[in-house]
mmCIF file of C-alpha atoms in Angstrom:
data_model
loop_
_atom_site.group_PDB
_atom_site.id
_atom_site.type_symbol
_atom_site.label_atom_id
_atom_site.label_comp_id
_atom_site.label_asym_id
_atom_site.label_seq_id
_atom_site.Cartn_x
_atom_site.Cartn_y
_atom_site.Cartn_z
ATOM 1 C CA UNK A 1 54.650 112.964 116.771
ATOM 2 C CA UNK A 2 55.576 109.348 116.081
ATOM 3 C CA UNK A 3 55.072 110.508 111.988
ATOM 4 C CA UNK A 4 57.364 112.887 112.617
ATOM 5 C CA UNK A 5 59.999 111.135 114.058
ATOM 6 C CA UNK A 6 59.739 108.384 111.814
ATOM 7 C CA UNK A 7 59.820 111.555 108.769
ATOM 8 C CA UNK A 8 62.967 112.825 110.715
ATOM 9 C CA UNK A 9 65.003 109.342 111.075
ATOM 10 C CA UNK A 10 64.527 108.775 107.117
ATOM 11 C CA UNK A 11 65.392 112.893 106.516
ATOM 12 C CA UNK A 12 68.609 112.865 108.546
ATOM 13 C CA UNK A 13 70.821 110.281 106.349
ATOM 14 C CA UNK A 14 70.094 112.360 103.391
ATOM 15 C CA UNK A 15 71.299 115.509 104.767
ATOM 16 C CA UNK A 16 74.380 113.862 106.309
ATOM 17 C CA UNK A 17 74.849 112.438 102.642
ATOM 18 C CA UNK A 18 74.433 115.629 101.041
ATOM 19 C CA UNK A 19 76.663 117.371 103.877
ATOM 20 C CA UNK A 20 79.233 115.060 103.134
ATOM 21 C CA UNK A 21 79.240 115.744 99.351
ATOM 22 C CA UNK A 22 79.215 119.394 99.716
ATOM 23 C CA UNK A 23 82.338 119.181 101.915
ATOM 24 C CA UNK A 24 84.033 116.604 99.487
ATOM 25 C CA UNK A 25 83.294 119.101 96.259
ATOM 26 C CA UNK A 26 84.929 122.013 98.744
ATOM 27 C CA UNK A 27 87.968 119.918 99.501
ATOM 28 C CA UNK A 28 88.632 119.109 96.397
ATOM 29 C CA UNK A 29 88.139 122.594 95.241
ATOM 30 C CA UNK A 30 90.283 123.628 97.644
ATOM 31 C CA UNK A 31 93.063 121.048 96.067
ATOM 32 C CA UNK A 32 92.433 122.658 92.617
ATOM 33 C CA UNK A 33 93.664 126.021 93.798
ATOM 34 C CA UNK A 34 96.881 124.741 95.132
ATOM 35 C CA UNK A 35 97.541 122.740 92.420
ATOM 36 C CA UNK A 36 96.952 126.515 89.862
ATOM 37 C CA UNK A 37 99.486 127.770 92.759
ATOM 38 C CA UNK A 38 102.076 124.908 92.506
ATOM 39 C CA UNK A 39 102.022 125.529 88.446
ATOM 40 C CA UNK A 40 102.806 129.084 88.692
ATOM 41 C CA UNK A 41 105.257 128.579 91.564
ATOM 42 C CA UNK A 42 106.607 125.849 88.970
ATOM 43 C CA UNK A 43 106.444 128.238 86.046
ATOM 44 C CA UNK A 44 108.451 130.841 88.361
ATOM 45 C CA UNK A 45 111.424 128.593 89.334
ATOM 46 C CA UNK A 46 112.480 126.264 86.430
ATOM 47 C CA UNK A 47 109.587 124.114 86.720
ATOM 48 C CA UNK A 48 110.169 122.306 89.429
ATOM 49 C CA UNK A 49 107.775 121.866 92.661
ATOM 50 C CA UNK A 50 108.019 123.136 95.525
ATOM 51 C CA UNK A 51 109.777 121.016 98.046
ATOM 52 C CA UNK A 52 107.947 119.556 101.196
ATOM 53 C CA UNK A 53 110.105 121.102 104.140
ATOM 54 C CA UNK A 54 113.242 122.331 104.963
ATOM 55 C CA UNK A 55 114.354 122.952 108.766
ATOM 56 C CA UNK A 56 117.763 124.890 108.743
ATOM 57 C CA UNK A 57 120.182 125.594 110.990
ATOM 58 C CA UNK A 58 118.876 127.480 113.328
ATOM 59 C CA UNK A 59 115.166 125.771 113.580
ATOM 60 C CA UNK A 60 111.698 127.345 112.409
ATOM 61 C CA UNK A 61 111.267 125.631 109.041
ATOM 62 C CA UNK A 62 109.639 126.316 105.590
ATOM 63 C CA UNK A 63 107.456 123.742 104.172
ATOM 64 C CA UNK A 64 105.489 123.671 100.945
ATOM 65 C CA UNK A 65 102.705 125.880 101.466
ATOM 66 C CA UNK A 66 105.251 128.777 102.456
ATOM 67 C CA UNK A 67 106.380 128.758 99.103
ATOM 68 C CA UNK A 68 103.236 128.593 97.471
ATOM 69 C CA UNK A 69 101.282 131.282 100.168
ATOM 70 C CA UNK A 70 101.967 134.162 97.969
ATOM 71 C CA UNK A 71 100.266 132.214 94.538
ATOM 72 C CA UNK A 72 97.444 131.557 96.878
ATOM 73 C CA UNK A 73 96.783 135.437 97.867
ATOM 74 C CA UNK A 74 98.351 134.833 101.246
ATOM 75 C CA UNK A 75 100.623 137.379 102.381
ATOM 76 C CA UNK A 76 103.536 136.764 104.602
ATOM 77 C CA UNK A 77 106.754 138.345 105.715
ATOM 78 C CA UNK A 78 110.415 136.678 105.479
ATOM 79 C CA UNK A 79 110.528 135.608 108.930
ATOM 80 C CA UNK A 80 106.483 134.432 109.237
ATOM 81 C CA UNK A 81 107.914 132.117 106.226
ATOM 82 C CA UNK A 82 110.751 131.308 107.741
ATOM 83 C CA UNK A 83 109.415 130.657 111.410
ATOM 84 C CA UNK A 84 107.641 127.071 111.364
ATOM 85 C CA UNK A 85 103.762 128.687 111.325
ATOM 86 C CA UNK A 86 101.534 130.321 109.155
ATOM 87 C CA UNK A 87 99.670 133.287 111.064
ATOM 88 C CA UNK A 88 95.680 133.708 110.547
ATOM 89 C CA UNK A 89 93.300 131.147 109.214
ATOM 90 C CA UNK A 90 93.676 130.280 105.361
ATOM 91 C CA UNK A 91 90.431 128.141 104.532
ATOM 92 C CA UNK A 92 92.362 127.588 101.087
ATOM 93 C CA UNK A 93 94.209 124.870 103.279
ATOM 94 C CA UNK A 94 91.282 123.630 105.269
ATOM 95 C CA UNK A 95 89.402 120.932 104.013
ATOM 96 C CA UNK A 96 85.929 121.537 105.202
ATOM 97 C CA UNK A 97 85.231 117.991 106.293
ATOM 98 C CA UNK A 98 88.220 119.097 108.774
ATOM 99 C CA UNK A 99 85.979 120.828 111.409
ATOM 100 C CA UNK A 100 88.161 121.098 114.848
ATOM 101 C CA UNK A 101 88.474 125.041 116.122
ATOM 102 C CA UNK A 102 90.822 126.934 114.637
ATOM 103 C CA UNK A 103 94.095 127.098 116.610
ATOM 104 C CA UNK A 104 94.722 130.746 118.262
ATOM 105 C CA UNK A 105 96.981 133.014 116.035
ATOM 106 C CA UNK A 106 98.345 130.318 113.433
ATOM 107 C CA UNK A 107 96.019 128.652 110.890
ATOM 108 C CA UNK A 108 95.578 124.630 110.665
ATOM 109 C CA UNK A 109 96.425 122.919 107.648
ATOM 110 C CA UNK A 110 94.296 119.405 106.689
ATOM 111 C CA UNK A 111 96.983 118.861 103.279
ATOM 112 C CA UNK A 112 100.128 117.303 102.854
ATOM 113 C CA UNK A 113 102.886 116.307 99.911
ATOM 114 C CA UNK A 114 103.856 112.516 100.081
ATOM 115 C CA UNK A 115 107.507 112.070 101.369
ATOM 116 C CA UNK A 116 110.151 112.354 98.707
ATOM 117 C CA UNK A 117 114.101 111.374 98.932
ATOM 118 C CA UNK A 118 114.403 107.842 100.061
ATOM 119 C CA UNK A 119 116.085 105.571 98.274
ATOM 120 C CA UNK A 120 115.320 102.264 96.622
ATOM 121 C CA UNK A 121 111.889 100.246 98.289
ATOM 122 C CA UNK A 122 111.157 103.297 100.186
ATOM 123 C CA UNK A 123 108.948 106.690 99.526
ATOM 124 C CA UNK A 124 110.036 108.242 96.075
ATOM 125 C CA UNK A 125 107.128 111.105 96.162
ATOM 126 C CA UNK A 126 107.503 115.032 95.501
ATOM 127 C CA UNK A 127 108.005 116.160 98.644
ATOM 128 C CA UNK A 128 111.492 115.991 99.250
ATOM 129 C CA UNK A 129 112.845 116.805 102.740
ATOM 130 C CA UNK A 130 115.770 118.697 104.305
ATOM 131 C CA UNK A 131 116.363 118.549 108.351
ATOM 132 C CA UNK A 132 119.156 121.042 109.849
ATOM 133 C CA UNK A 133 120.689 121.834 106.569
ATOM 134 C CA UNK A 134 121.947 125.050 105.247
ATOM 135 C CA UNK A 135 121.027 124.555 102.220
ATOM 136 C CA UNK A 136 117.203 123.936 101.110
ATOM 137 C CA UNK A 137 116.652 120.699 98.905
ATOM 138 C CA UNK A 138 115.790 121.047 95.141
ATOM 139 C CA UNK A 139 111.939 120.525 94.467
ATOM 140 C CA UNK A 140 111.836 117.524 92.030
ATOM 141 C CA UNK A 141 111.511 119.076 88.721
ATOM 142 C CA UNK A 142 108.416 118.297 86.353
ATOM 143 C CA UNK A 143 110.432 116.739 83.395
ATOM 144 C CA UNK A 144 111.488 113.920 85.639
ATOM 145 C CA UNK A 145 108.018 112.656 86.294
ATOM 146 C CA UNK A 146 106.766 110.631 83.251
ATOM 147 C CA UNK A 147 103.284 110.132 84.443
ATOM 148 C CA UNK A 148 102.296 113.336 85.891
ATOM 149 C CA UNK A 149 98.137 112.443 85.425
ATOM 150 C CA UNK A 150 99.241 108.880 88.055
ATOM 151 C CA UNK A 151 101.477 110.843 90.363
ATOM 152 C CA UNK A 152 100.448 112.182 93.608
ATOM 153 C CA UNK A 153 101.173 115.815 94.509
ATOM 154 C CA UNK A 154 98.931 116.625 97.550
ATOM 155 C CA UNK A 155 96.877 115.379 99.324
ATOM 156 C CA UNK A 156 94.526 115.090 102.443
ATOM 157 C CA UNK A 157 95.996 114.486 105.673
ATOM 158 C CA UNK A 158 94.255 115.336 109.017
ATOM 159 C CA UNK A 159 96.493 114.942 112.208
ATOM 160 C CA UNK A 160 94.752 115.754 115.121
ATOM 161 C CA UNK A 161 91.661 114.498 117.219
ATOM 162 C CA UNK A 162 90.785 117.411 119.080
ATOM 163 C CA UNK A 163 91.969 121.175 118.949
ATOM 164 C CA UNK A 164 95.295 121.111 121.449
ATOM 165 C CA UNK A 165 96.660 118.038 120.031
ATOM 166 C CA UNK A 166 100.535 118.253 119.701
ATOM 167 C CA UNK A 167 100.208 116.382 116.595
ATOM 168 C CA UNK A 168 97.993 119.008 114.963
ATOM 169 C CA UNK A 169 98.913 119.952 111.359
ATOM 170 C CA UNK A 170 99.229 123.340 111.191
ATOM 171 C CA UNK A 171 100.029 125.529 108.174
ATOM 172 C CA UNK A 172 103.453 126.408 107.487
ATOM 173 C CA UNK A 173 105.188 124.108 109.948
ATOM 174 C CA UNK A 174 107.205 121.152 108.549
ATOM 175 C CA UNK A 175 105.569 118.348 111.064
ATOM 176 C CA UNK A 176 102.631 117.206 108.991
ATOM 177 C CA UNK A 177 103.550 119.134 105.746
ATOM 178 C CA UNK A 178 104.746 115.427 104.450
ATOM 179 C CA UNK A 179 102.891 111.990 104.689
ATOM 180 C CA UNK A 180 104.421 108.547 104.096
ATOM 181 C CA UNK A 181 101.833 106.341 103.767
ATOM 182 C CA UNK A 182 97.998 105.591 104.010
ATOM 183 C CA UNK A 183 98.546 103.450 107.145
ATOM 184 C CA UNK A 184 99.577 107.131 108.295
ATOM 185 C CA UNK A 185 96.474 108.521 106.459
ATOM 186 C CA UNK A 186 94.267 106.372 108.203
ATOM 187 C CA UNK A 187 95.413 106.269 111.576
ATOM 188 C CA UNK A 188 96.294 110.076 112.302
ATOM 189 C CA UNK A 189 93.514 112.285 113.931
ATOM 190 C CA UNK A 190 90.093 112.287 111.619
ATOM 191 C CA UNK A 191 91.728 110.562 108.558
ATOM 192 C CA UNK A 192 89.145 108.102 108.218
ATOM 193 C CA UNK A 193 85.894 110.167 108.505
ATOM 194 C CA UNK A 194 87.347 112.953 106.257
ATOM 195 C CA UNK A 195 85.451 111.424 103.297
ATOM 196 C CA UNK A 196 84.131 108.718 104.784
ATOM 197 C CA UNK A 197 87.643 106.366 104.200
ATOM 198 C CA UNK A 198 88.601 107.892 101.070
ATOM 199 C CA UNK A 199 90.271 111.418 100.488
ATOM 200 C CA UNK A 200 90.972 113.683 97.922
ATOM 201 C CA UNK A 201 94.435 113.413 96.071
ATOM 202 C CA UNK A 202 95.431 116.397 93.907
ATOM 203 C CA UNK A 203 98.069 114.800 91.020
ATOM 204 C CA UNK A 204 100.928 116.718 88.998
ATOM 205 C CA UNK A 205 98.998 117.216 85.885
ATOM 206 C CA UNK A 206 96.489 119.920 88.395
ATOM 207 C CA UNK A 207 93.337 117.055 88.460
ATOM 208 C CA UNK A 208 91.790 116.028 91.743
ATOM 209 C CA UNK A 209 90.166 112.714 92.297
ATOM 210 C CA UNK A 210 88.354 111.043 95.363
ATOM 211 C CA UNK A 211 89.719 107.905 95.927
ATOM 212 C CA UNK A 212 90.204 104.469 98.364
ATOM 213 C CA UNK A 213 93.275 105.054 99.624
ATOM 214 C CA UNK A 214 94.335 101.048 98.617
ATOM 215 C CA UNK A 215 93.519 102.114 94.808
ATOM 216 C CA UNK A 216 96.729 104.510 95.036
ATOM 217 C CA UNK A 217 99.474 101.994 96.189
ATOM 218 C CA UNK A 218 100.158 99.914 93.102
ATOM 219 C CA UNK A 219 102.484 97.317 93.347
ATOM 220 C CA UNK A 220 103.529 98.533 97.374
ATOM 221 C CA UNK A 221 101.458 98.065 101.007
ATOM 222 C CA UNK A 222 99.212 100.518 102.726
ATOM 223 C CA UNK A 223 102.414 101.025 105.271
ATOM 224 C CA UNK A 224 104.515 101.296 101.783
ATOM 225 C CA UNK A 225 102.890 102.624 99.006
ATOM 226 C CA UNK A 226 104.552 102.421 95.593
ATOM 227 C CA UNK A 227 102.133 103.381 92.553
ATOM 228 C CA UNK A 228 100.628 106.508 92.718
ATOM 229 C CA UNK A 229 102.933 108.026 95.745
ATOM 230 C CA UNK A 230 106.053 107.846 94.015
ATOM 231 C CA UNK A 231 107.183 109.512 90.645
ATOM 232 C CA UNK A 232 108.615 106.271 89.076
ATOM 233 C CA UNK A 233 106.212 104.706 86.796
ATOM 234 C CA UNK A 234 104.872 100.950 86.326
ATOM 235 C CA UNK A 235 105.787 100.676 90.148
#
């Protein structure tokens, strides 16, 4: 018995290692197929990307996997786009290091587009932002972003602890659609044991890498990230 303890104790590392990998290779899978759906969304409306959210008048919302649901085989009506939550479960938009229950009737969501739309020293990223407007904002288009193989487009971003959690990112709802910063990365729900402190970042050019989340922030912070997040370039 004590051999096969000891047998079990030096076993168990190496299939939480080779969990872990499997689950990484899925994510990042899973961050492929968006970014085929973002280029055909792009090829479909000027080229530009999809923006992160928009909340009109009226409340609900549309955020940036709305627009890309129908490139991902995900069929939804006008108003299930329009109303702030994506019904069913989409495992497209699950990373499966992301492992709380699934929420009843709407589907979670462990992705998000870094912020867009600030101005000067603040987040420059592709996911611009609308809040009670009429009008939707214009997705950033593709000529405007020099480096497009160092510029983030997606990326992982888990938001809740535990299924119930009002913070939960769920699919098709603007809160959690957009990220600002690792700090936010790192501290929101499971960030940090995601990937074991790294995550997978899908850029504009459609390739995924794992990385530390301090290798993206160039010449900004981990509370204001420059570098990777933003579509200027040298920054």
């Amino acid at each position: 018995m004590a051999i096969l303890g000891f047998l079990a104790a030096m076993l168990f590392p190496v299939v939480n290692r080779g969990l872990a990998a499997s689950q990484k290779g899925g994510c990042m899978s899973n961050l492929r197929h968006i970014g085929v759906a973002i280029q055909e969304y792009s090829g479909d409306h000027e080229m530009t990307l999809p923006y992160g959210y928009w909340v009109g008048m009226s409340g609900g919302g549309v955020s940036w996997d709305d627009l890309i649901s129908s490139y991902l085989d995900i069929t939804l009506t006008p108003s299930q786009i329009s109303s702030g939550s994506m019904p069913g479960r989409h495992s497209i938009l699950i990373c499966p290091a992301d492992r709380l229950p699934a929420l009843s009737g709407v589907s979670r969501r462990s992705y998000a587009m870094p912020r867009g739309s600030w101005d000067a020293d603040g987040p420059m990223g592709v996911g611009r932002t609308l809040n009670v407007s009429p009008d939707a904002p214009s997705g950033v288009r593709l000529a405007s972003i020099s480096e497009p193989s160092k510029t983030i487009m997606v990326m992982d971003y888990s938001t809740a602890k535990a299924k119930g959690d009002t913070g939960d990112n769920m699919a098709g709802n603007a809160g959690s659609s957009i990220v600002d910063s690792p700090t936010q990365q790192l501290s929101r729900g499971n960030g940090k044991q995601l990937h074991q402190g790294t995550f997978n970042y899908l850029f504009v050019d459609g390739h995924v890498e794992n990385l530390k989340p301090e290798a993206t922030v160039g010449s900004g912070s981990m509370s204001n990230p420059r570098g990777m997040w933003t579509v200027k370039s040298g920054d």
